[in-house]
Coordinates of C-alpha atoms and ligand atoms in Angstrom, one line a residue:
X1 CA -18.8 -24.0 12.9
X2 CA -16.7 -22.9 10.0
X3 CA -13.3 -25.1 10.2
X4 CA -9.8 -22.8 9.2
X5 CA -8.6 -22.7 6.2
X6 CA -5.7 -24.9 6.2
X7 CA -2.4 -25.8 3.9
X8 CA -3.4 -29.1 1.6
X9 CA 0.1 -30.8 0.1
X10 CA -1.0 -29.1 -3.2
X11 CA -0.9 -26.1 -1.6
X12 CA 2.3 -26.8 0.0
X13 CA 3.8 -27.0 -3.3
X14 CA 2.2 -24.1 -4.6
X15 CA 3.9 -22.0 -2.2
X16 CA 7.5 -24.0 -2.1
X17 CA 6.8 -23.0 -6.3
X18 CA 6.4 -19.3 -6.5
X19 CA 9.5 -19.1 -3.9
X20 CA 11.9 -21.6 -6.0
X21 CA 10.6 -19.7 -9.1
X22 CA 11.7 -15.7 -7.4
X23 CA 14.6 -16.9 -5.7
X24 CA 15.5 -18.0 -9.7
X25 CA 14.9 -14.5 -10.2
X26 CA 16.9 -12.9 -7.5
X27 CA 19.7 -15.0 -7.4
X28 CA 20.2 -16.4 -11.1
X29 CA 22.5 -18.3 -12.0
X30 CA 21.5 -20.8 -9.2
X31 CA 21.8 -24.1 -8.5
X32 CA 19.6 -27.0 -6.3
X33 CA 22.1 -27.4 -3.9
X34 CA 22.1 -23.7 -3.7
X35 CA 18.0 -23.3 -3.5
X36 CA 18.1 -26.4 -1.0
X37 CA 20.1 -24.2 1.2
X38 CA 18.8 -21.4 0.9
X39 CA 14.9 -22.2 0.8
X40 CA 15.7 -25.5 3.8
X41 CA 13.3 -26.7 1.2
X42 CA 14.8 -30.8 0.4
X43 CA 16.6 -31.2 -2.8
X44 CA 14.4 -33.9 -4.2
X45 CA 11.5 -31.8 -4.2
X46 CA 13.3 -28.8 -4.8
X47 CA 14.8 -31.0 -7.9
X48 CA 10.3 -32.3 -8.5
X49 CA 10.3 -28.5 -8.7
X50 CA 12.5 -27.4 -11.4
X51 CA 11.8 -30.6 -13.4
X52 CA 7.8 -29.1 -13.7
X53 CA 9.9 -24.8 -13.7
X54 CA 11.7 -26.5 -16.9
X55 CA 9.4 -28.7 -18.9
X56 CA 6.9 -25.6 -18.7
X57 CA 9.8 -23.6 -20.0
X58 CA 9.9 -20.8 -17.0
X59 CA 13.8 -22.5 -16.6
X60 CA 16.7 -23.1 -18.2
X61 CA 19.3 -25.3 -16.8
X62 CA 22.9 -24.9 -18.7
X63 CA 26.4 -26.5 -17.5
X64 CA 28.8 -24.3 -15.7
X65 CA 32.5 -23.5 -16.0
X66 CA 34.8 -26.5 -14.6
X67 CA 35.9 -25.6 -11.7
X68 CA 38.8 -28.7 -10.5
X69 CA 38.2 -32.6 -10.4
X70 CA 34.4 -32.4 -9.2
X71 CA 31.4 -32.2 -10.9
X72 CA 30.9 -29.5 -13.2
X73 CA 27.6 -27.9 -11.5
X74 CA 24.6 -27.1 -13.3
X75 CA 22.6 -23.5 -13.3
X76 CA 19.4 -22.7 -13.6
X77 CA 17.8 -19.5 -14.1
X78 CA 14.8 -18.0 -15.7
X79 CA 13.6 -18.4 -19.6
X80 CA 13.1 -15.2 -20.9
X81 CA 11.0 -16.8 -23.5
X82 CA 8.7 -18.9 -20.9
X83 CA 6.2 -16.1 -20.2
X84 CA 4.3 -13.1 -22.4
X85 CA 2.4 -10.4 -20.6
X86 CA 1.9 -7.2 -22.0
X87 CA 1.9 -3.9 -19.7
X88 CA -0.7 -0.7 -20.5
X89 CA -0.8 2.5 -18.6
X90 CA -3.1 5.1 -19.5
X91 CA -2.3 8.5 -18.6
X92 CA -4.9 11.4 -19.7
X93 CA -3.1 12.2 -23.1
X94 CA -1.2 8.9 -24.3
X95 CA -1.8 5.2 -23.9
X96 CA 1.6 3.3 -23.9
X97 CA 1.1 -0.5 -24.8
X98 CA 4.1 -2.7 -24.0
X99 CA 5.1 -6.4 -25.1
X100 CA 7.1 -8.0 -21.9
X101 CA 9.0 -11.2 -21.3
X102 CA 9.5 -13.9 -17.8
X103 CA 12.2 -10.6 -17.2
X104 CA 10.2 -8.0 -16.8
X105 CA 12.2 -6.9 -20.2
X106 CA 10.3 -4.7 -23.0
X107 CA 10.5 -6.5 -26.1
X108 CA 8.1 -3.9 -28.5
X109 CA 6.0 -0.6 -27.6
X110 CA 3.1 1.6 -29.0
X111 CA 1.1 4.4 -28.2
X112 CA -1.8 6.1 -28.8
X113 CA -4.1 8.7 -27.6
X114 CA -6.4 8.0 -25.1
X115 CA -9.7 9.0 -26.2
X116 CA -12.5 11.1 -24.5
X117 CA -14.6 7.8 -24.3
X118 CA -13.3 4.5 -23.0
X119 CA -15.8 2.8 -25.6
X120 CA -13.0 4.1 -28.0
X121 CA -9.8 3.5 -26.2
X122 CA -11.0 -0.7 -26.2
X123 CA -10.6 -0.2 -29.7
X124 CA -7.6 1.7 -30.1
X125 CA -6.0 -1.1 -27.6
X126 CA -7.3 -3.9 -29.3
X127 CA -5.5 -2.3 -32.4
X128 CA -2.1 -1.4 -30.8
X129 CA -2.0 -4.9 -29.5
X130 CA -2.8 -6.6 -33.2
X131 CA 0.3 -3.8 -33.4
X132 CA 2.3 -5.5 -31.3
X133 CA 1.7 -8.8 -32.6
X134 CA 2.3 -8.3 -35.8
X135 CA 6.0 -7.0 -34.4
X136 CA 6.7 -9.7 -32.3
X137 CA 7.7 -13.4 -33.3
X138 CA 5.0 -14.8 -31.4
X139 CA 1.5 -15.2 -31.3
X140 CA -1.0 -13.1 -30.0
X141 CA -2.4 -16.1 -27.9
X142 CA 0.4 -16.6 -25.6
X143 CA 0.2 -13.4 -24.0
X144 CA -0.4 -14.8 -20.6
X145 CA -2.1 -11.6 -19.1
X146 CA -2.2 -8.4 -19.6
X147 CA -2.2 -5.6 -16.8
X148 CA -3.5 -2.2 -17.3
X149 CA -2.2 1.6 -14.8
X150 CA -5.1 3.1 -14.5
X151 CA -4.5 6.8 -12.9
X152 CA -7.8 6.2 -10.8
X153 CA -9.5 4.6 -8.1
X154 CA -10.4 1.1 -8.8
X155 CA -11.7 -1.8 -7.5
X156 CA -9.2 -4.1 -7.2
X157 CA -11.8 -7.7 -6.9
X158 CA -13.9 -6.0 -9.0
X159 CA -11.7 -4.4 -12.6
X160 CA -14.5 -1.3 -12.2
X161 CA -12.4 2.2 -12.3
X162 CA -14.4 4.0 -9.7
X163 CA -13.2 7.2 -10.1
X164 CA -11.0 9.2 -12.7
X165 CA -10.5 12.7 -12.6
X166 CA -8.1 12.3 -15.4
X167 CA -10.4 11.2 -17.7
X168 CA -14.4 11.1 -16.1
X169 CA -16.0 9.1 -18.8
X170 CA -13.7 6.3 -17.4
X171 CA -15.3 6.7 -14.2
X172 CA -17.4 3.1 -13.2
X173 CA -16.0 1.5 -16.2
X174 CA -15.8 -1.9 -16.0
X175 CA -13.1 -2.2 -17.9
X176 CA -10.9 -5.4 -17.1
X177 CA -14.4 -8.2 -17.8
X178 CA -14.5 -5.5 -21.6
X179 CA -10.6 -5.6 -22.6
X180 CA -10.8 -10.0 -21.3
X181 CA -13.8 -10.4 -23.5
X182 CA -12.4 -8.4 -26.3
X183 CA -8.9 -10.3 -25.7
X184 CA -9.4 -13.4 -24.2
X185 CA -6.8 -12.8 -21.9
X186 CA -7.3 -12.3 -18.1
X187 CA -6.3 -9.0 -17.1
X188 CA -6.2 -7.1 -14.0
X189 CA -6.6 -2.7 -13.5
X190 CA -4.4 -1.9 -11.1
X191 CA -3.9 1.9 -10.2
X192 CA -1.3 3.5 -11.5
X193 CA 0.6 4.6 -8.5
X194 CA 0.4 0.9 -6.9
X195 CA 1.7 -0.3 -9.6
X196 CA 5.1 2.6 -9.6
X197 CA 5.3 1.3 -5.6
X198 CA 5.5 -2.5 -5.8
X199 CA 7.4 -1.7 -9.5
X200 CA 10.2 -0.1 -7.0
X201 CA 9.4 -2.8 -4.7
X202 CA 10.1 -6.1 -7.5
X203 CA 13.9 -3.5 -8.0
X204 CA 14.7 -4.0 -4.5
X205 CA 14.0 -7.7 -4.2
X206 CA 17.7 -8.5 -4.3
X207 CA 18.3 -7.5 -1.6
X208 CA 15.1 -8.5 0.2
X209 CA 15.7 -4.9 2.9
X210 CA 12.8 -3.0 1.8
X211 CA 9.7 -4.4 3.4
X212 CA 8.5 -1.2 5.0
X213 CA 7.8 2.4 2.4
X214 CA 6.3 5.2 0.9
X215 CA 6.5 5.5 -3.3
X216 CA 5.0 9.6 -3.5
X217 CA 4.2 10.6 -7.0
X218 CA 3.7 14.7 -7.4
X219 CA 2.2 15.1 -10.7
X220 CA 0.4 18.7 -12.1
X221 CA -2.3 18.8 -10.1
X222 CA -2.7 15.9 -7.4
X223 CA -0.5 13.5 -5.2
X224 CA -0.8 10.3 -6.2
X225 CA 1.0 7.9 -3.6
X226 CA 1.7 4.1 -2.1
X227 CA 2.5 2.3 0.0
X228 CA 4.3 -1.1 1.5
X229 CA 3.4 -2.3 4.6
X230 CA 5.7 -5.1 6.8
X231 CA 6.0 -6.4 2.6
X232 CA 2.6 -6.4 1.8
X233 CA 0.8 -3.8 -0.3
X234 CA -1.3 -1.8 1.4
X235 CA -4.7 -1.2 -0.4
X236 CA -7.7 -0.7 2.3
X237 CA -10.4 -3.5 3.4
X238 CA -12.1 -3.7 0.6
X239 CA -9.1 -3.0 -2.1
X240 CA -9.6 0.3 -3.4
X241 CA -7.7 2.5 -2.2
X242 CA -4.7 3.0 0.1
X243 CA -2.4 6.2 1.5
X244 CA -4.7 8.6 0.2
X245 CA -1.8 10.9 1.5
X246 CA -2.8 13.9 -1.2
X247 CA -5.9 14.0 0.2
X248 CA -5.0 15.0 3.7
X249 CA -6.8 18.6 4.8
X250 CA -3.7 20.5 6.0
X251 CA -6.3 23.6 5.8
X252 CA -9.6 23.2 6.3
X253 CA -10.4 27.2 5.0
X254 CA -7.8 26.8 2.3
X255 CA -9.0 26.4 -1.7
X256 CA -11.7 23.5 -2.7
X257 CA -10.4 20.5 -4.2
X258 CA -11.4 17.7 -6.9
X259 CA -12.4 15.8 -3.6
X260 CA -15.2 17.5 -2.6
X261 CA -13.1 19.1 0.9
X262 CA -10.6 21.8 1.2
X263 CA -7.5 22.4 1.7
X264 CA -6.0 19.1 1.0
X265 CA -2.5 18.6 0.9
X266 CA -1.8 18.1 -2.6
X267 CA -3.0 21.8 -4.0
X268 CA 0.0 22.7 -2.2
X269 CA 2.9 20.4 -2.9
X270 CA 1.5 19.8 -6.6
X271 CA 3.6 21.4 -9.7
X272 CA 0.3 23.6 -10.4
X273 CA 0.9 24.9 -7.3
X274 CA 4.9 25.3 -7.5
X275 CA 3.7 26.9 -11.4
X276 CA 1.5 29.1 -9.6
X277 CA 4.2 31.0 -6.5
X278 CA 6.5 31.1 -9.5
X279 CA 3.6 33.1 -12.1
X280 CA 0.4 33.6 -10.6
X281 CA -0.8 35.1 -14.3
X282 CA 0.3 32.7 -16.8
X283 CA -1.7 29.5 -16.7
X284 CA -0.2 25.9 -15.5
X285 CA 1.4 23.9 -18.9
X286 CA 4.0 21.3 -18.8
X287 CA 6.4 22.5 -21.1
X288 CA 6.6 26.3 -18.5
X289 CA 7.0 24.2 -15.8
X290 CA 9.9 22.2 -17.2
X291 CA 11.5 25.6 -18.1
X292 CA 11.0 26.6 -14.8
X293 CA 12.4 23.4 -13.4
X294 CA 15.5 24.1 -16.0
X295 CA 15.2 27.7 -13.9
X296 CA 16.1 26.5 -10.8
X297 CA 19.2 24.4 -12.1
X298 CA 20.4 27.8 -12.6
X299 CA 19.3 28.9 -9.8
X300 CA 17.4 31.4 -10.7
X301 CA 16.6 32.8 -7.3
X302 CA 12.5 33.4 -7.9
X303 CA 12.1 29.6 -9.4
X304 CA 14.5 27.9 -6.5
X305 CA 12.0 30.2 -3.8
X306 CA 9.5 28.6 -5.4
X307 CA 10.3 24.9 -5.3
X308 CA 11.6 25.5 -2.0
X309 CA 8.4 26.8 -0.8
X310 CA 6.9 23.8 -2.5
X311 CA 9.5 21.7 -0.4
X312 CA 8.6 23.3 2.8
X313 CA 4.9 22.3 2.1
X314 CA 6.1 18.2 1.2
X315 CA 7.9 18.4 4.3
X316 CA 4.5 18.8 6.5
X317 CA 2.9 16.2 4.4
X318 CA 6.1 13.6 4.9
X319 CA 6.7 14.5 8.5
X320 CA 2.8 13.5 8.8
X321 CA 2.6 10.4 7.1
X322 CA 6.5 9.6 8.7
X323 CA 4.8 9.8 12.0
X324 CA 1.6 7.3 11.1
X325 CA 3.5 5.0 9.3
X326 CA 7.2 5.4 10.9
X327 CA 8.4 3.9 6.8
X328 CA 12.4 3.1 6.2
X329 CA 12.3 4.9 2.9
X330 CA 9.9 7.2 1.6
X331 CA 10.3 7.5 -2.5
X332 CA 10.1 10.5 -4.3
X333 CA 8.7 10.5 -8.2
X334 CA 7.1 13.1 -10.1
X335 CA 9.1 16.1 -11.9
X336 CA 9.9 18.1 -9.1
X337 CA 12.8 15.5 -8.8
X338 CA 14.7 17.0 -12.0
X339 CA 15.6 19.8 -9.0
X340 CA 16.4 17.0 -6.2
X341 CA 19.3 19.2 -5.2
X342 CA 17.0 22.4 -4.5
X343 CA 14.1 20.5 -2.9
X344 CA 16.1 18.0 -1.2
X345 CA 17.9 19.7 2.0
X346 CA 14.6 21.1 3.9
X347 CA 12.8 17.9 3.5
X348 CA 15.7 16.1 5.1
X349 CA 16.1 18.6 7.7
X350 CA 12.3 18.8 8.2
X351 CA 12.0 14.5 9.1
X352 CA 15.7 14.7 10.8
X353 CA 14.6 14.8 14.0
X354 CA 11.4 12.7 13.3
X355 CA 11.9 9.2 15.5
X356 CA 12.5 6.3 12.5
X357 CA 14.9 8.2 10.9
X358 CA 13.7 7.6 7.6
X359 CA 15.7 7.7 4.6
X360 CA 14.2 9.9 1.8
X361 CA 15.2 9.9 -2.3
X362 CA 13.9 10.0 -5.5
X363 CA 12.1 6.8 -7.6
X364 CA 14.8 4.8 -9.7
X365 CA 12.8 5.9 -13.2
X366 CA 10.5 8.5 -14.7
X367 CA 6.6 7.7 -13.3
X368 CA 5.2 7.8 -16.5
X369 CA 8.2 4.9 -16.3
X370 CA 7.2 3.1 -13.3
X371 CA 3.9 3.0 -14.1
X372 CA 4.0 1.1 -17.3
X373 CA 7.3 -1.6 -15.9
X374 CA 4.7 -1.7 -12.8
X375 CA 2.2 -3.1 -14.6
X376 CA 4.5 -5.6 -16.4
X377 CA 5.6 -6.7 -12.7
X378 CA 2.6 -6.4 -12.1
X379 CA 1.3 -9.0 -14.9
X380 CA 4.4 -11.5 -13.6
X381 CA 3.4 -11.3 -10.6
X382 CA 1.3 -13.7 -10.2
X383 CA 4.4 -16.6 -11.1
X384 CA 6.1 -15.4 -8.4
X385 CA 3.3 -14.7 -5.2
X386 CA 2.6 -17.2 -3.3
X387 CA -0.8 -18.3 -3.4
X388 CA -3.4 -17.3 -0.4
X389 CA -4.9 -20.1 1.6
X390 CA -9.0 -20.8 1.5
Ligands
ZN401 ZN1 -8.8 16.2 -1.8

């Protein structure tokens, strides 16, 4: 008989430590007494863990302003210099590498053109890490974790890139292991939209309200997605993928998709599809698409019509997603959010009749910023996450 996993005293302390560190992050400056009230953990136990965090340099304690005759309270906050991580975002055109502190603030960043070969990428990456090190006052050894955002499907357990349409040579490459052995720093490789989703959640953390939402990134030729269900990122049974809403088949005899099937939703809502509605002759390009958004904002009827047709297709897919998941919010990212006022009304009208009455809103940052900041947050998440039993 297999005995069930149970919490040892050490596990309980680890869990409480992560909870307290997270509360210091979201409520700083905060006193030990406030932490005890917020958590229900005995003050002596709070103090024991806080001492440990102060000694490790993750938290600092400062005297507050004297109020009346009582004792001057001491307040805790994160020590930004207590921890360094690197967040990396691989895009088809460019890779951005950033060094960040314990609060997730970017200290230095650098970029290079993404090569077609992953082996060459690792060489460029090491050079960029060196550049970050020389421009930073802290040593390379002080980087505690590296998280790499990947525009493709990743096996979370093995770190292997399973499928990357934008950079086919990277498919099958064990990026995490290669980076770890090249740098000696623990690394993770995560799907870009999963990182963007956790980044949105992190930014919302202080209110602690966003526990069920869907993130959709409408890109040049596809749709990326992530979903938080009951406060947890959903990654599927083998941690490889989930929420590939872009590949919901909406027209079984539709155009061929690169996933091998026909009529996937992303073929109707991606930026290239919007462009083709506007101009079926000239090829899609990012520059042309940006001009199209400007035309739509100026009220150009043909441009507005192209975006509204895309909004109709978006509404259809979003309605299906809402009926399956009943999220509180659907967050939309991508260049088409620049014409939010053009697409918002048709989508809102379509989902207004659905049960659950979900909100729809644009992301707080551009997709590129979310991927990079999501990687930084993920690299820090080990400190704030509660350990699993077992
Ligand atoms: Zn597909």
